[in-house]
Coordinates of C-alpha atoms in Angstrom, one line a residue:
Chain A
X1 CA -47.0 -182.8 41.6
X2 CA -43.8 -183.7 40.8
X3 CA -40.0 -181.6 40.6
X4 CA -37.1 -182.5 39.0
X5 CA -34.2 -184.2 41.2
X6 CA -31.0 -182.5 41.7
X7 CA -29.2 -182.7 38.1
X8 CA -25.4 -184.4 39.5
X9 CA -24.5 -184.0 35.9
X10 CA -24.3 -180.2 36.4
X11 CA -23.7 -180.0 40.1
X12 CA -20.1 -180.7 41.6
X13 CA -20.0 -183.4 43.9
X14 CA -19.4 -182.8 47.2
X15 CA -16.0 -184.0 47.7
X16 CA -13.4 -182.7 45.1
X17 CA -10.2 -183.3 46.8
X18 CA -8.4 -180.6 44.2
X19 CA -10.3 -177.7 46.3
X20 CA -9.0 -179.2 49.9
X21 CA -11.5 -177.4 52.0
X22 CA -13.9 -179.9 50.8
X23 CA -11.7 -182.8 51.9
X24 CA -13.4 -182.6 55.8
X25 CA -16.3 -180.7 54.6
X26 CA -18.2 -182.5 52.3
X27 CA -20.4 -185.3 52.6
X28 CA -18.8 -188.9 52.6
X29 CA -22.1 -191.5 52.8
X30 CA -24.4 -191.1 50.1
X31 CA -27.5 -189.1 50.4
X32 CA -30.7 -190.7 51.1
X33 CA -32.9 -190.1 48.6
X34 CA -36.2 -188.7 49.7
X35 CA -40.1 -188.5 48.1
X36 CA -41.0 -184.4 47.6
X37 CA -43.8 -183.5 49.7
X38 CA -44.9 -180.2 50.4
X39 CA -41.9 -179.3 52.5
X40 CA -39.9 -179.6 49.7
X41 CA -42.5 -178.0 46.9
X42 CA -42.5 -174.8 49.0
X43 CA -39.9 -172.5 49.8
X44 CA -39.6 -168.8 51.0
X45 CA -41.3 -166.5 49.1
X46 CA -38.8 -163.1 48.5
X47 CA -39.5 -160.2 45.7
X48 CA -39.7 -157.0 44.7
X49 CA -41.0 -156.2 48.5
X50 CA -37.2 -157.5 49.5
X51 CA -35.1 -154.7 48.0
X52 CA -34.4 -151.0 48.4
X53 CA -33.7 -148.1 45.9
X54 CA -29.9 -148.9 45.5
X55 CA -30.1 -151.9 45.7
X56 CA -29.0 -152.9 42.3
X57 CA -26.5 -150.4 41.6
X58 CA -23.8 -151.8 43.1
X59 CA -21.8 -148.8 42.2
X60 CA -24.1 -146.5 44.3
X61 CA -25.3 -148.7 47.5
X62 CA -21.6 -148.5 49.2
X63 CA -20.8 -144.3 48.7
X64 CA -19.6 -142.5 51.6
X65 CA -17.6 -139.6 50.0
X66 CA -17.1 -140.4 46.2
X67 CA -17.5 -143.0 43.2
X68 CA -15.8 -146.7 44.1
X69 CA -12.7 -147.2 42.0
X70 CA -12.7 -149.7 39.1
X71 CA -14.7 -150.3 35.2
X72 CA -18.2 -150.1 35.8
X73 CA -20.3 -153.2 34.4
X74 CA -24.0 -154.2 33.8
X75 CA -25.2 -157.5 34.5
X76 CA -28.1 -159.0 32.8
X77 CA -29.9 -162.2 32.0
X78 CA -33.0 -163.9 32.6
X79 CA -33.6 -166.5 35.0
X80 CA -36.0 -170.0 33.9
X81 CA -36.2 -173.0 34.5
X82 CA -35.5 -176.3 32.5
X83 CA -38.2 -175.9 30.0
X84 CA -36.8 -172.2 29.6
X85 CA -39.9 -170.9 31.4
X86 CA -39.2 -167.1 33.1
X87 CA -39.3 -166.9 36.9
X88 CA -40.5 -163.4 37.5
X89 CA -40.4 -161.8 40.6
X90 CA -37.6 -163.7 41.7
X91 CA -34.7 -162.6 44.4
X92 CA -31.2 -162.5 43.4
X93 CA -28.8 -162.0 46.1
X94 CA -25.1 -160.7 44.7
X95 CA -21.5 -160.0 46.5
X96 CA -18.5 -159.6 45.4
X97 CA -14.4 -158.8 45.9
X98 CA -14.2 -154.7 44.8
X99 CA -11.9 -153.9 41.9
X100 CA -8.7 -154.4 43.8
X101 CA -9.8 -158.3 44.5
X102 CA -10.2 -157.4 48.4
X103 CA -13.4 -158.4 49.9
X104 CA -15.2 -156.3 52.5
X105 CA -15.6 -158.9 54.8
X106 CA -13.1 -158.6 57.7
X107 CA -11.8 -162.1 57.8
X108 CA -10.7 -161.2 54.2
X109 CA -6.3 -160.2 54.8
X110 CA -5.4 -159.9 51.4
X111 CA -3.3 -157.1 51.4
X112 CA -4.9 -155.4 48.2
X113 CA -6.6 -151.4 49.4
X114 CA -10.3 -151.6 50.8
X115 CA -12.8 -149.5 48.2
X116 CA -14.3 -147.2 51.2
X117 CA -17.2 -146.5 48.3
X118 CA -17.8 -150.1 47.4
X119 CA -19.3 -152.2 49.9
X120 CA -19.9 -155.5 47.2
X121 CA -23.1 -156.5 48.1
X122 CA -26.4 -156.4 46.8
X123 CA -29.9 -157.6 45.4
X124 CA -32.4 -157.3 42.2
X125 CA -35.6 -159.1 41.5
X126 CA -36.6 -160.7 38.4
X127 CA -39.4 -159.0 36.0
X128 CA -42.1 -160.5 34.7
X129 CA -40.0 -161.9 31.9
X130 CA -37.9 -163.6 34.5
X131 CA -35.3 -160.5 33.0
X132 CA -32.9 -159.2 35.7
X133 CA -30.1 -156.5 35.5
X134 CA -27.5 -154.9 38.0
X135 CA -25.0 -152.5 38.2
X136 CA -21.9 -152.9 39.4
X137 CA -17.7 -152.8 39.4
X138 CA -15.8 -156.2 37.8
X139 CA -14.5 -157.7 40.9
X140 CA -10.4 -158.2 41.0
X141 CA -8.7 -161.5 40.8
X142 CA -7.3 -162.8 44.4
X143 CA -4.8 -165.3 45.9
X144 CA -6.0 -167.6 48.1
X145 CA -4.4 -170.8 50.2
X146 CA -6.0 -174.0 48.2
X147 CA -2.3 -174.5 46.9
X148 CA 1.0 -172.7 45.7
X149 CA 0.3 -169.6 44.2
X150 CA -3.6 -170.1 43.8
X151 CA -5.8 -167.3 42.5
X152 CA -9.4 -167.4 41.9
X153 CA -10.7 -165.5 38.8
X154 CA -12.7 -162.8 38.5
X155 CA -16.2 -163.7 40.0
X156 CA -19.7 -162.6 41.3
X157 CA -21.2 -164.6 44.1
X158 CA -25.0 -165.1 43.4
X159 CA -27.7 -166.5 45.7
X160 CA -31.4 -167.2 44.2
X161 CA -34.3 -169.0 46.0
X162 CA -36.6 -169.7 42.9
X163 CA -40.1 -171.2 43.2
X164 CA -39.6 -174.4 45.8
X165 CA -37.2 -175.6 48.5
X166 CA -35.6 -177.9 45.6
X167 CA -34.9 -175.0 43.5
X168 CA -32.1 -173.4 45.8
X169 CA -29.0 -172.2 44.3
X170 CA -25.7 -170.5 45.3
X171 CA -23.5 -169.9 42.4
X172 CA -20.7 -167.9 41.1
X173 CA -20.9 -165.9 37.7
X174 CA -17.2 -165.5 35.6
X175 CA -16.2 -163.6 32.8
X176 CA -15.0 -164.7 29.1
X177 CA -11.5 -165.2 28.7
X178 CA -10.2 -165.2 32.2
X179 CA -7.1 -167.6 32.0
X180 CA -7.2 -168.2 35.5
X181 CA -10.5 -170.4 35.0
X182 CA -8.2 -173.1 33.4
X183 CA -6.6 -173.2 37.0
X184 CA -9.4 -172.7 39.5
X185 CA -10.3 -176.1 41.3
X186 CA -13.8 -174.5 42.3
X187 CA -14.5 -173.9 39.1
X188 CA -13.3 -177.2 37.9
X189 CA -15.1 -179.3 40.6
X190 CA -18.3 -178.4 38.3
X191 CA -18.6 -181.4 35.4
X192 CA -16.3 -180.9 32.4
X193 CA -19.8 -180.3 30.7
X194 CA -21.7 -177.9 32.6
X195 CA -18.9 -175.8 33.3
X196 CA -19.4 -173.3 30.6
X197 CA -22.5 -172.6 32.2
X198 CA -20.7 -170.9 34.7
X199 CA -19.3 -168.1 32.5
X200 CA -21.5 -165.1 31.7
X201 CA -20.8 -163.5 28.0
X202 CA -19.5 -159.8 26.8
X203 CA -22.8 -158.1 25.1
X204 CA -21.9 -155.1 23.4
X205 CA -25.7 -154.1 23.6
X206 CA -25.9 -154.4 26.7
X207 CA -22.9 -151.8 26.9
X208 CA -24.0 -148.3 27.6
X209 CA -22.1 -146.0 25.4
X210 CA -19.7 -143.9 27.5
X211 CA -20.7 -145.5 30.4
X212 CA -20.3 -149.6 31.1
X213 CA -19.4 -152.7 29.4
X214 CA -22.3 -155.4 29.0
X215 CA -22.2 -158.9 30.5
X216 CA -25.1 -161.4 29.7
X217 CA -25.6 -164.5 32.2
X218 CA -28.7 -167.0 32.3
X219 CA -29.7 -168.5 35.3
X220 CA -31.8 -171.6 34.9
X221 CA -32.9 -173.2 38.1
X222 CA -34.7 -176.8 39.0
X223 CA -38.3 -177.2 38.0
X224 CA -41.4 -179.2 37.2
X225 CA -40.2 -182.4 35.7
X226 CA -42.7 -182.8 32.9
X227 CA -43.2 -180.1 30.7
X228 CA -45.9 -178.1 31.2
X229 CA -48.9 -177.3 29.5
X230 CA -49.2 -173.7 28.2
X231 CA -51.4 -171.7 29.8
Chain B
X1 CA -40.2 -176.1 24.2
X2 CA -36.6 -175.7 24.8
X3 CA -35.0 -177.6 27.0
X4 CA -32.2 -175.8 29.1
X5 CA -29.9 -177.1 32.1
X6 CA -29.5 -176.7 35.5
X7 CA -26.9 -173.5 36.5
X8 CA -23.8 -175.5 38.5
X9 CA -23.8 -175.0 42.3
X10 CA -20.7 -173.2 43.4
X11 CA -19.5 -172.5 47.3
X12 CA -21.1 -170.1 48.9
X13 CA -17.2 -169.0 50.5
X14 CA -15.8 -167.7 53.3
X15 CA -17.1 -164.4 52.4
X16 CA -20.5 -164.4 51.9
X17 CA -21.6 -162.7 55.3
X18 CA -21.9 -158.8 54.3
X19 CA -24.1 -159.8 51.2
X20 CA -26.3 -162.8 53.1
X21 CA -26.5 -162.0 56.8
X22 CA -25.0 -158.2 57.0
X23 CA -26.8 -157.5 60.1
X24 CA -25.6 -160.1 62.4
X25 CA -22.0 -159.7 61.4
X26 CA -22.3 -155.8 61.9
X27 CA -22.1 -155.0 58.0
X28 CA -23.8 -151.5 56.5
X29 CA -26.3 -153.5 54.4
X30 CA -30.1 -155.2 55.6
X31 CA -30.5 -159.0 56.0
X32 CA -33.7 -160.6 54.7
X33 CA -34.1 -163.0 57.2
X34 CA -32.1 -163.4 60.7
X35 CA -31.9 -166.1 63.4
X36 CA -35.4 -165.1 64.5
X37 CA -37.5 -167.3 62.4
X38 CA -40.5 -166.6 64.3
X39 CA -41.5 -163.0 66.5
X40 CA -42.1 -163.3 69.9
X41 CA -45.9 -162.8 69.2
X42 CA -45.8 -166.0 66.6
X43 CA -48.7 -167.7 67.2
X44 CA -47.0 -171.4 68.8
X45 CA -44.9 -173.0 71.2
X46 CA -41.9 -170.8 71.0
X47 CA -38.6 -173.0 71.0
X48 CA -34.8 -172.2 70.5
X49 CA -32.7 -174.6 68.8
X50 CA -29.1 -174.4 69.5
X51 CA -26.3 -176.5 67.8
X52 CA -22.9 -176.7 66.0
X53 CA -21.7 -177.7 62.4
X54 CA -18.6 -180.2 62.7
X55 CA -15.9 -181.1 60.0
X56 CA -14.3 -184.5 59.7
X57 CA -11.9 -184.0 62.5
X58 CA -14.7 -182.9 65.1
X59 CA -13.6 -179.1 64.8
X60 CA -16.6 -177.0 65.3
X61 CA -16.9 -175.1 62.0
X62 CA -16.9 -170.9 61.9
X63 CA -18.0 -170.0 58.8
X64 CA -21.1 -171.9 57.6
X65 CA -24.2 -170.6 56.7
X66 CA -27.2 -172.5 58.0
X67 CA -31.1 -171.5 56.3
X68 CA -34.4 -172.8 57.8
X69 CA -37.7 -173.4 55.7
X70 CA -40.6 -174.6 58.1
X71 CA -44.4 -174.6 58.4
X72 CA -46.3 -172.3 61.1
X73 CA -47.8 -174.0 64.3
X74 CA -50.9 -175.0 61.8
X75 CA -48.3 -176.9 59.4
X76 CA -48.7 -174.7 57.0
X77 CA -46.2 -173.5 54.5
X78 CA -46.4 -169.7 53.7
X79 CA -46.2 -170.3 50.0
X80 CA -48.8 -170.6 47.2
X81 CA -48.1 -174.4 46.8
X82 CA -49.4 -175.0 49.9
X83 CA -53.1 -174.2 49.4
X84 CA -54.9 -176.6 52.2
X85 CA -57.4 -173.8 53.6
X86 CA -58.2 -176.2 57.0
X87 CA -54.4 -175.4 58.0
X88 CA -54.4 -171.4 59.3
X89 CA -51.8 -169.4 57.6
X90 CA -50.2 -166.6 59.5
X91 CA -49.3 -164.0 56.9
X92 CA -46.9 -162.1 59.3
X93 CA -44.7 -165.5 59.7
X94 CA -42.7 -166.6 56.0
X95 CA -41.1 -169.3 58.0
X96 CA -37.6 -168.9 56.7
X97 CA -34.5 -167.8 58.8
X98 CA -30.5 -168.1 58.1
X99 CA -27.5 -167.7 60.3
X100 CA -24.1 -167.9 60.3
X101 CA -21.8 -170.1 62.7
X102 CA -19.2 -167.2 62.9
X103 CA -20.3 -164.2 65.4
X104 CA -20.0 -166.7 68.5
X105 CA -16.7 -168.0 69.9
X106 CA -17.9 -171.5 69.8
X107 CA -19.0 -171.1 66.4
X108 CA -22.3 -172.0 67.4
X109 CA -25.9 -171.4 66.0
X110 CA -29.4 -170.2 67.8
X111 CA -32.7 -170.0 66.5
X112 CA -35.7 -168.9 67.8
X113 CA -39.0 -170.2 66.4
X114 CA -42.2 -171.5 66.9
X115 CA -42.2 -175.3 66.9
X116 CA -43.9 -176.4 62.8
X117 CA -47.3 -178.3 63.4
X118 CA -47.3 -181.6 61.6
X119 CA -47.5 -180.7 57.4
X120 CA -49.8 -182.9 55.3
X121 CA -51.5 -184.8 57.9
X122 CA -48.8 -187.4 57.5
X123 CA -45.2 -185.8 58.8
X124 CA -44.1 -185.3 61.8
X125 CA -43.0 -181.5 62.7
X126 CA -40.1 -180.9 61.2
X127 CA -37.6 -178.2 59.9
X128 CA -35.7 -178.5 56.5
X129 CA -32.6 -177.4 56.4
X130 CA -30.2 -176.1 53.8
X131 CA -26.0 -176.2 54.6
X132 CA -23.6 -174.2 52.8
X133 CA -19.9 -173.0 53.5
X134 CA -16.3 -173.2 52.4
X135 CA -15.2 -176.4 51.3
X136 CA -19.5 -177.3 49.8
X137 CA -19.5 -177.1 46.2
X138 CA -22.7 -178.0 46.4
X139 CA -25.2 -177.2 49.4
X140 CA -26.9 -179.5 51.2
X141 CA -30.3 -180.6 52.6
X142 CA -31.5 -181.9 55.5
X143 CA -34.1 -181.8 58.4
X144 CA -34.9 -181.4 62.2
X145 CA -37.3 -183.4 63.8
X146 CA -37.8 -183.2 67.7
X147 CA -37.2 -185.6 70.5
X148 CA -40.1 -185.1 71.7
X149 CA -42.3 -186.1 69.0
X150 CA -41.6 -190.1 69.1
X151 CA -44.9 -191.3 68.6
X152 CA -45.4 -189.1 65.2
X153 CA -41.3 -189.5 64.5
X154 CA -41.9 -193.4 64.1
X155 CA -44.7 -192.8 61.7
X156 CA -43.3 -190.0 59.2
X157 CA -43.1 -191.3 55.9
X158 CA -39.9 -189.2 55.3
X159 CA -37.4 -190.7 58.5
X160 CA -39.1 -194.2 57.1
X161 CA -36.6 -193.8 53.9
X162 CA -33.7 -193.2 56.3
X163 CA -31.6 -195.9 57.5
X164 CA -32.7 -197.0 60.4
X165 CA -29.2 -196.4 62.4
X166 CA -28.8 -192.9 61.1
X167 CA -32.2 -191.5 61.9
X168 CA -31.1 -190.4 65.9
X169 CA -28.8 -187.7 63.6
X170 CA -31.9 -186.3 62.2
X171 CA -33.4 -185.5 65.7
X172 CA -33.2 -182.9 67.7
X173 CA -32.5 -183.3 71.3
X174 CA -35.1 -181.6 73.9
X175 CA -32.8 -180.0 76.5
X176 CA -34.4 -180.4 80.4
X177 CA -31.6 -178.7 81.9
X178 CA -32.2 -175.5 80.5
X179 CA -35.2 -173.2 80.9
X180 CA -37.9 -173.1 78.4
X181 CA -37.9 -175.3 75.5
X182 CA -34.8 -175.8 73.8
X183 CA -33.1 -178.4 71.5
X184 CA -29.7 -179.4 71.0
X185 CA -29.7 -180.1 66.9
X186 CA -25.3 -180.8 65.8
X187 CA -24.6 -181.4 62.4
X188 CA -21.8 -183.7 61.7
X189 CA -20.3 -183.3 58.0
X190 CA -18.3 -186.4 58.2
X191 CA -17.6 -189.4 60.4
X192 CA -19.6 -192.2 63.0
X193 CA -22.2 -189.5 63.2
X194 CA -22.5 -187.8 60.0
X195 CA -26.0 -186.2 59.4
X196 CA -28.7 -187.7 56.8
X197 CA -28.5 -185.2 54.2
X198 CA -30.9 -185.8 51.6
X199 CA -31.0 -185.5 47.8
X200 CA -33.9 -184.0 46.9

């Protein structure tokens, strides 16, 4: 059995003295590469057993006393893996700044109004087609301390386990067009060439009339190094 | 067949705690996996493993995330890769549990578990490890072994591709002053002591 090794030509190294938080943070000696064995080949198991009814509907899951403020979206795309194979039954793990830019999360001060209807978390699973979709608000913009007058764009935390240990990635989804992207060291600590990875697409049919704009965004995760046989 | 390319890592944040571990920081949403690893009915030797993540100045760190992937008591991985029937699965125990360094004033971390059985016939029990925060880009990997494990430590074919001088950071220290069986397990970022982490 054997996996693919972590791709450094799409992954940012570790430090990336642009975003400074990484300057104490990251790594410094090289990591010891390491034969896969089965501790690496497995990995926790999470699907459609993970999530609850609202769980997708990121628009829904936070409600106390009304709608949450801000243009609604749906997300979709499929997750696979190198050789484009689907991943069904797969966990995605989503959270996000509300419409105002202000995450829920107390440590968050950015003086920009709580949503009390938008909490900015939530999950969906993968279909059999490795197909998964969400509903939710587009996340505001927000200033944060990396340097003078920094703003991140507009993005969507995601977390995704796929098949093995080796597979495990925590990324952030961004929209066409933002011209904050051009200025965002997290974004730019990704390789010049894998960046555009990073940035989901508009999909008018994925646009429900009279309802929400479409956003299409592919996922594709480590997996088997050779390419398998069809079965 | 097509060949596509990896998604790009990105941090996980400083704000990831209401979407990835909700309940422990006392947000309206469920977590899918908590600091207990294992119930107090795991079939095992139930063990706590305690610890801190330190930056490159030695400050504890407050918001990491920290995720645990290990094998029951039988080494066996709850997961269909790891088909060896002679190794017991426990259905009820996935194995997997995360936690984040923020909820304690030390910015600390505590696990409980059952301690992993030896996987493969050929490693020593061990945990594997995954570290993400603010300031990663890209998360990291690495393992717990035990102190108390030397004899099948000095064997495993995984701390034999680890410099010999930077293996004592893999390991995690049995503590005898405390009651019951607990382990002291720091992760250094940076520095003299910087933990192995592993690319996988």
């Amino acid at each position: 059995m054997s996996e693919q090794r972590m791709d450094w030509t799409s992954h940012p190294a570790h430090v990336y003295p642009d975003y400074k938080s990484t300057v104490l943070r990251g790594p410094t000696k090289p990591l010891v590469a390491i034969d896969h064995t089965l501790s690496e080949l497995t990995g926790p198991v999470y699907g459609h057993d993970s999530i609850g009814p609202l769980d997708d509907d990121l628009t829904k899951n936070g409600m106390r006393n009304g709608e949450p403020l801000g243009e609604r979206i749906i997300v979709t795309g499929r997750v696979v893996d190198e050789n484009d194979r689907p991943q069904p039954n797969t966990l995605i793990e989503i959270w996000q700044a509300n419409a105002a830019g202000r995450y829920i999360h107390e440590v968050d001060q950015h003086d920009a109004p709580i949503d009390p209807n938008f909490l900015g978390a939530g999950r969906c699973v993968t279909d059999d087609t490795g197909r998964y979709r969400y509903t939710t608000i587009k996340p505001g913009a927000y200033p944060w301390g990396n340097h003078d007058n920094a703003w991140r764009p507009n993005h969507i935390h995601l977390s995704l386990f796929g098949p093995s240990f080796t597979s495990r990635l925590v990324t952030q989804m961004y929209f066409p067009g933002d011209p904050l992207l051009d200025l965002d060291p997290i974004f730019h600590g990704t390789p010049e060439g894998a960046r555009d990875r990073l940035i989901s697409s508009f999909a008018i049919d994925v646009t429900e009339p009279l309802f929400a704009l479409g956003y299409a965004f592919d996922i594709v995760l480590r997996g088997p190094n050779a390419t398998p046989v069809e079965d | 067949m097509a060949r596509r390319f990896q998604t790009p890592s990105q941090t996980v944040g400083p704000f990831f705690a209401y979407g990835l571990v909700p309940e422990q920081y006392g947000y309206r949403f469920t977590s899918i996996a908590d600091h207990a690893v294992a119930a107090p009915t795991t079939e095992g030797d139930q063990i706590r493993i305690i610890g801190q993540v330190f930056d490159g100045e030695g400050t504890p760190i407050p918001d990491a995330l920290l995720e645990f992937w290990q094998a029951n008591a039988h080494g066996r991985y709850n997961h269909p890769a790891d088909d060896r029937k002679d190794n017991l699965l426990d259905p009820d125990f996935k194995g997997f549990g995360r936690i984040g360094t923020g909820t304690s004033a030390e910015a600390s971390f505590q696990i409980d578990t059952v301690k992993p059985g030896a996987v493969d016939d050929r490693q020593a029990p061990h945990i594997n490890m995954v570290v993400l925060m603010r300031g990663m880009l890209t998360h990291a990997f690495t393992r717990i072994y035990f102190s108390d494990e030397a004899t099948l430590n000095a064997a495993d074919p995984v701390l034999a591709q680890v410099p010999e001088d930077r293996r004592a950071t893999l390991i995690a220290k049995r503590d005898e002053a405390l009651s019951g069986s607990v382990y002291r397990f720091d992760i250094h970022m940076q520095g003299e002591r910087e933990t192995v982490f592993f690319d996988i």
